[in-house]
Amino acid sequence: MPLDRPLIALGTLAAALSLFAADDARAAASCELHMVASIPAKLSARNQLLLDATINDAPVTIQVDTGAQTSTISKKFAVRMGMAIEEMPGVVYGLTGEALNEKTRVRTLRLGNTVSANEAMVLTPVGGDGTNGEPVALFGADYLQNYDVEIDAAGGKVALFSHDHCPGQVVYWAPEYFKSKIYYVGASPLHRPTMDIAVDGKPLRALLDTGAYTDIMRLAVATDRFDLSPGAPDMPKIGETKGIDGRALETYQHTFQSLTFGDITLHNTQMVIAPINTAAHVASIGSRLNTGMGDQPDVLIGMNLLKKLHLLIAYSENTLYYTVAAPKQAAGQ
């Protein structure tokens, strides 16, 4: 009988090891990235990050705008498609200076292999009608924050991942990468990602804004923090844009000695400088909406920089992961 005891112990040990192996396998599976959709992306001549989609079974182009709080759809497209228009209880302000107080509901929206139904979207007077190649809608924080979002503009791809993975296990495309903490603008539940940067050694807060075509600094920051003067030789006027009240807003440009973005430092960086002031209902350059919130970023990091990075905005971790983008391979290479 004593000889049987080691056999029983070995059998128990084997069963325990089997259970541990099963637990390890389940843990590994829970850590894996779960891709919801992978969508081909392209950059327009104006640095817009565009995706192909279908809205109510009509093929359309939409813009990815991490700087926008709210997803919008062109009123021209909604009218052409016969979509019902509803009044909104609140008001937001858009680039054209009009108060946006209307919305519509999208019966079906297909993006890659994901389909959503009965989505409410704010109507905006800008955008295409679905016949001229212009984007008819943009996806803002209310949509994007439900996923961890990979953006590889150079590789022509945007991917959406579910939040159910282990922290830090997201960069599958490179053995080494950078990461930076991200924050969210204001107290709104709509998450627009911002991060700490430095310009000429001065710490600033920057909004990661795929809806902005270039890097933009608020005029108040340029004058208060850098002693720059509009119209001076080192800050010449370069054009105008329209404010929300219809008046012309002058835009300027300045070359800063350095821009430190996480672990990357760029030299001789040109920035557009504009009188952005969301607290005064002044619309900024780009496609985002503002709601008069006073908590404003100092700088918008736009697509002229972001297109040079392969990045993943991990909304679930409040972390940005990124590498320098690899150029897209031509067919046959």
Short mmCIF file of C-alpha atoms in Angstrom, two decimals, residues 65-309:
data_model
loop_
_atom_site.label_atom_id
_atom_site.label_comp_id
_atom_site.label_asym_id
_atom_site.label_seq_id
_atom_site.Cartn_x
_atom_site.Cartn_y
_atom_site.Cartn_z
CA ASP A 65 -10.63 63.34 -36.14
CA THR A 66 -9.16 62.59 -32.72
CA GLY A 67 -9.46 66.29 -31.86
CA ALA A 68 -13.24 66.39 -32.26
CA GLN A 69 -15.47 65.73 -29.28
CA THR A 70 -18.45 64.75 -31.39
CA SER A 71 -18.96 62.80 -34.60
CA THR A 72 -20.68 64.82 -37.32
CA ILE A 73 -22.32 64.29 -40.68
CA SER A 74 -22.80 66.72 -43.54
CA LYS A 75 -26.28 68.18 -43.74
CA LYS A 76 -26.00 68.19 -47.53
CA PHE A 77 -25.49 64.42 -47.47
CA ALA A 78 -28.33 63.88 -44.98
CA VAL A 79 -30.74 65.90 -47.09
CA ARG A 80 -29.73 64.11 -50.29
CA MET A 81 -30.25 60.75 -48.59
CA GLY A 82 -33.64 61.76 -47.13
CA MET A 83 -32.48 61.29 -43.53
CA ALA A 84 -34.74 62.64 -40.79
CA ILE A 85 -33.49 65.82 -39.11
CA GLU A 86 -34.11 66.43 -35.40
CA GLU A 87 -33.52 69.36 -33.07
CA MET A 88 -30.84 68.90 -30.40
CA PRO A 89 -31.37 69.99 -26.81
CA GLY A 90 -27.90 71.59 -26.74
CA VAL A 91 -25.83 73.66 -29.14
CA VAL A 92 -22.27 73.21 -30.37
CA TYR A 93 -20.27 75.49 -32.63
CA GLY A 94 -18.52 74.59 -35.85
CA LEU A 95 -15.87 75.99 -38.13
CA THR A 96 -18.27 78.12 -40.19
CA GLY A 97 -19.52 80.08 -37.20
CA GLU A 98 -23.01 78.62 -37.26
CA ALA A 99 -24.63 77.25 -34.13
CA LEU A 100 -25.14 73.53 -34.70
CA ASN A 101 -28.36 72.42 -33.07
CA GLU A 102 -29.55 69.65 -35.37
CA LYS A 103 -28.83 65.95 -35.57
CA THR A 104 -29.83 62.93 -37.57
CA ARG A 105 -29.79 59.20 -36.98
CA VAL A 106 -27.82 56.87 -39.22
CA ARG A 107 -29.76 53.68 -39.88
CA THR A 108 -26.64 51.60 -40.58
CA LEU A 109 -22.98 52.54 -40.56
CA ARG A 110 -20.45 50.01 -41.81
CA LEU A 111 -16.74 50.53 -41.17
CA GLY A 112 -14.56 47.61 -42.18
CA ASN A 113 -16.32 44.57 -40.74
CA THR A 114 -18.09 46.52 -37.98
CA VAL A 115 -21.72 47.60 -38.30
CA SER A 116 -23.59 49.96 -35.99
CA ALA A 117 -27.22 50.96 -36.11
CA ASN A 118 -29.28 54.01 -35.18
CA GLU A 119 -26.24 56.18 -34.45
CA ALA A 120 -27.00 59.84 -33.66
CA MET A 121 -24.70 62.33 -35.41
CA VAL A 122 -24.58 66.13 -35.30
CA LEU A 123 -25.39 67.85 -38.59
CA THR A 124 -22.80 70.28 -39.92
CA PRO A 125 -22.86 72.64 -42.92
CA VAL A 126 -19.38 71.53 -44.01
CA GLY A 127 -18.52 68.33 -45.85
CA GLY A 128 -19.59 66.68 -49.09
CA ASP A 129 -22.94 65.39 -50.27
CA GLY A 130 -21.58 61.97 -51.20
CA THR A 131 -21.17 62.71 -54.91
CA ASN A 132 -18.03 64.86 -55.06
CA GLY A 133 -15.46 62.74 -53.21
CA GLU A 134 -15.41 65.01 -50.15
CA PRO A 135 -15.77 63.32 -46.74
CA VAL A 136 -19.40 63.34 -45.62
CA ALA A 137 -18.76 62.64 -41.95
CA LEU A 138 -16.08 62.59 -39.30
CA PHE A 139 -15.51 60.30 -36.35
CA GLY A 140 -14.70 62.07 -33.12
CA ALA A 141 -14.06 61.08 -29.53
CA ASP A 142 -17.59 59.82 -28.88
CA TYR A 143 -16.87 57.00 -31.37
CA LEU A 144 -13.11 56.50 -31.11
CA GLN A 145 -12.83 56.27 -27.32
CA ASN A 146 -14.77 52.99 -27.38
CA TYR A 147 -11.68 51.36 -28.88
CA ASP A 148 -7.91 51.43 -28.76
CA VAL A 149 -7.07 53.02 -32.10
CA GLU A 150 -4.05 52.23 -34.25
CA ILE A 151 -3.17 54.86 -36.87
CA ASP A 152 -0.57 54.07 -39.52
CA ALA A 153 -0.98 56.78 -42.13
CA ALA A 154 2.24 55.83 -43.93
CA GLY A 155 1.10 52.21 -44.10
CA GLY A 156 -2.42 53.18 -45.16
CA LYS A 157 -4.31 51.64 -42.24
CA VAL A 158 -6.48 52.43 -39.23
CA ALA A 159 -7.34 49.56 -36.87
CA LEU A 160 -9.77 49.36 -33.96
CA PHE A 161 -9.10 47.07 -30.98
CA SER A 162 -11.30 46.21 -28.03
CA HIS A 163 -10.23 47.35 -24.58
CA ASP A 164 -10.02 43.81 -23.13
CA HIS A 165 -6.26 43.22 -23.24
CA CYS A 166 -3.41 43.45 -20.77
CA PRO A 167 -1.82 46.90 -20.35
CA GLY A 168 1.33 47.42 -22.39
CA GLN A 169 0.75 44.54 -24.78
CA VAL A 170 -0.34 46.48 -27.83
CA VAL A 171 2.69 47.17 -30.05
CA TYR A 172 2.76 44.12 -32.30
CA TRP A 173 4.53 45.73 -35.27
CA ALA A 174 7.94 46.52 -33.70
CA PRO A 175 10.14 45.10 -30.90
CA GLU A 176 10.99 48.60 -29.61
CA TYR A 177 8.70 51.57 -29.25
CA PHE A 178 8.06 54.82 -27.39
CA LYS A 179 5.18 55.47 -25.04
CA SER A 180 3.79 58.61 -23.41
CA LYS A 181 1.08 59.34 -20.90
CA ILE A 182 -2.04 60.96 -22.33
CA TYR A 183 -4.69 63.04 -20.61
CA TYR A 184 -8.13 64.22 -21.63
CA VAL A 185 -9.27 67.79 -22.23
CA GLY A 186 -11.54 69.20 -19.53
CA ALA A 187 -14.09 67.29 -17.46
CA SER A 188 -16.05 66.08 -20.47
CA PRO A 189 -16.67 62.33 -20.76
CA LEU A 190 -15.70 62.72 -24.43
CA HIS A 191 -12.00 61.94 -24.50
CA ARG A 192 -9.75 64.07 -26.69
CA PRO A 193 -6.18 62.88 -26.07
CA THR A 194 -3.60 65.40 -24.93
CA MET A 195 0.00 64.96 -23.81
CA ASP A 196 2.86 66.95 -22.33
CA ILE A 197 5.30 68.36 -24.88
CA ALA A 198 8.01 71.03 -24.84
CA VAL A 199 8.56 73.82 -27.37
CA ASP A 200 11.92 75.57 -27.13
CA GLY A 201 12.24 73.97 -23.69
CA LYS A 202 8.93 75.36 -22.37
CA PRO A 203 6.41 72.74 -21.13
CA LEU A 204 3.08 72.85 -22.93
CA ARG A 205 -0.03 70.69 -23.26
CA ALA A 206 -0.78 69.44 -26.79
CA LEU A 207 -3.90 67.90 -28.31
CA LEU A 208 -3.29 64.94 -30.65
CA ASP A 209 -5.49 66.11 -33.48
CA THR A 210 -5.78 64.11 -36.69
CA GLY A 211 -8.35 66.68 -37.82
CA ALA A 212 -5.71 69.43 -37.98
CA TYR A 213 -3.67 69.52 -41.18
CA THR A 214 -0.57 70.90 -39.41
CA ASP A 215 0.80 71.84 -35.98
CA ILE A 216 -0.98 74.89 -34.57
CA MET A 217 -0.24 77.04 -31.53
CA ARG A 218 -2.78 79.32 -29.91
CA LEU A 219 -1.95 82.99 -30.40
CA ALA A 220 -2.30 83.69 -26.66
CA VAL A 221 0.39 81.07 -25.95
CA ALA A 222 2.72 82.47 -28.62
CA THR A 223 2.49 86.00 -27.23
CA ASP A 224 2.45 85.19 -23.51
CA ARG A 225 4.97 82.34 -23.37
CA PHE A 226 7.30 83.19 -26.27
CA ASP A 227 6.99 87.00 -26.54
CA LEU A 228 6.08 86.75 -30.21
CA SER A 229 4.28 89.61 -31.93
CA PRO A 230 1.80 89.14 -34.79
CA GLY A 231 3.17 90.56 -38.01
CA ALA A 232 6.77 90.77 -36.77
CA PRO A 233 9.51 89.46 -39.09
CA ASP A 234 9.73 86.21 -37.09
CA MET A 235 5.93 85.77 -37.07
CA PRO A 236 4.61 86.83 -40.47
CA LYS A 237 0.97 86.66 -41.48
CA ILE A 238 0.33 83.73 -43.83
CA GLY A 239 -3.44 83.88 -44.40
CA GLU A 240 -6.88 84.06 -42.89
CA THR A 241 -9.57 81.75 -41.65
CA LYS A 242 -13.16 82.44 -40.62
CA GLY A 243 -14.23 82.69 -37.00
CA ILE A 244 -17.59 81.48 -35.79
CA ASP A 245 -19.06 84.97 -36.03
CA GLY A 246 -18.02 85.17 -39.69
CA ARG A 247 -15.14 87.59 -39.17
CA ALA A 248 -11.71 86.88 -40.62
CA LEU A 249 -9.11 85.50 -38.25
CA GLU A 250 -5.55 86.22 -39.25
CA THR A 251 -3.11 83.31 -39.12
CA TYR A 252 0.64 83.55 -38.66
CA GLN A 253 3.68 81.31 -38.71
CA HIS A 254 6.82 80.92 -36.62
CA THR A 255 9.76 78.51 -36.70
CA PHE A 256 10.63 77.17 -33.25
CA GLN A 257 14.06 75.78 -32.48
CA SER A 258 12.78 72.53 -30.98
CA LEU A 259 9.64 70.50 -30.40
CA THR A 260 9.96 67.63 -27.93
CA PHE A 261 7.21 65.04 -28.37
CA GLY A 262 7.71 62.25 -25.84
CA ASP A 263 11.13 60.77 -26.60
CA ILE A 264 11.40 62.46 -29.99
CA THR A 265 12.85 65.95 -30.48
CA LEU A 266 12.37 67.79 -33.76
CA HIS A 267 14.36 70.86 -34.74
CA ASN A 268 13.39 73.95 -36.74
CA THR A 269 9.68 73.17 -36.52
CA GLN A 270 7.27 75.50 -38.28
CA MET A 271 3.92 76.09 -36.60
CA VAL A 272 0.83 77.95 -37.66
CA ILE A 273 -0.27 80.43 -35.00
CA ALA A 274 -3.96 81.26 -34.80
CA PRO A 275 -6.29 83.07 -32.35
CA ILE A 276 -7.95 79.87 -31.14
CA ASN A 277 -10.15 80.58 -28.12
CA THR A 278 -12.86 78.03 -27.52
CA ALA A 279 -13.91 79.81 -24.34
CA ALA A 280 -14.95 82.77 -26.50
CA HIS A 281 -16.60 80.48 -29.09
CA VAL A 282 -13.83 81.05 -31.62
CA ALA A 283 -13.46 78.08 -33.96
CA SER A 284 -10.02 76.64 -34.57
CA ILE A 285 -8.41 75.58 -37.81
CA GLY A 286 -9.46 72.00 -38.53
CA SER A 287 -12.69 70.09 -38.28
CA ARG A 288 -13.36 69.72 -34.58
CA LEU A 289 -16.30 71.18 -32.72
CA ASN A 290 -16.00 73.23 -29.58
CA THR A 291 -18.54 73.81 -26.83
CA GLY A 292 -17.12 76.91 -25.21
CA MET A 293 -15.05 74.95 -22.68
CA GLY A 294 -12.26 77.04 -21.16
CA ASP A 295 -9.77 74.21 -20.67
CA GLN A 296 -7.78 74.50 -23.87
CA PRO A 297 -4.61 72.83 -25.15
CA ASP A 298 -1.69 75.10 -25.99
CA VAL A 299 -0.83 73.33 -29.24
CA LEU A 300 -2.58 71.08 -31.74
CA ILE A 301 -0.31 68.30 -33.02
CA GLY A 302 -1.61 67.78 -36.54
CA MET A 303 -1.16 65.38 -39.40
CA ASN A 304 2.09 66.88 -40.69
CA LEU A 305 3.75 65.21 -37.67
CA LEU A 306 1.34 62.35 -36.91
CA LYS A 307 1.58 60.97 -40.45
CA LYS A 308 5.29 60.32 -39.79
CA LEU A 309 4.46 58.07 -36.83
#
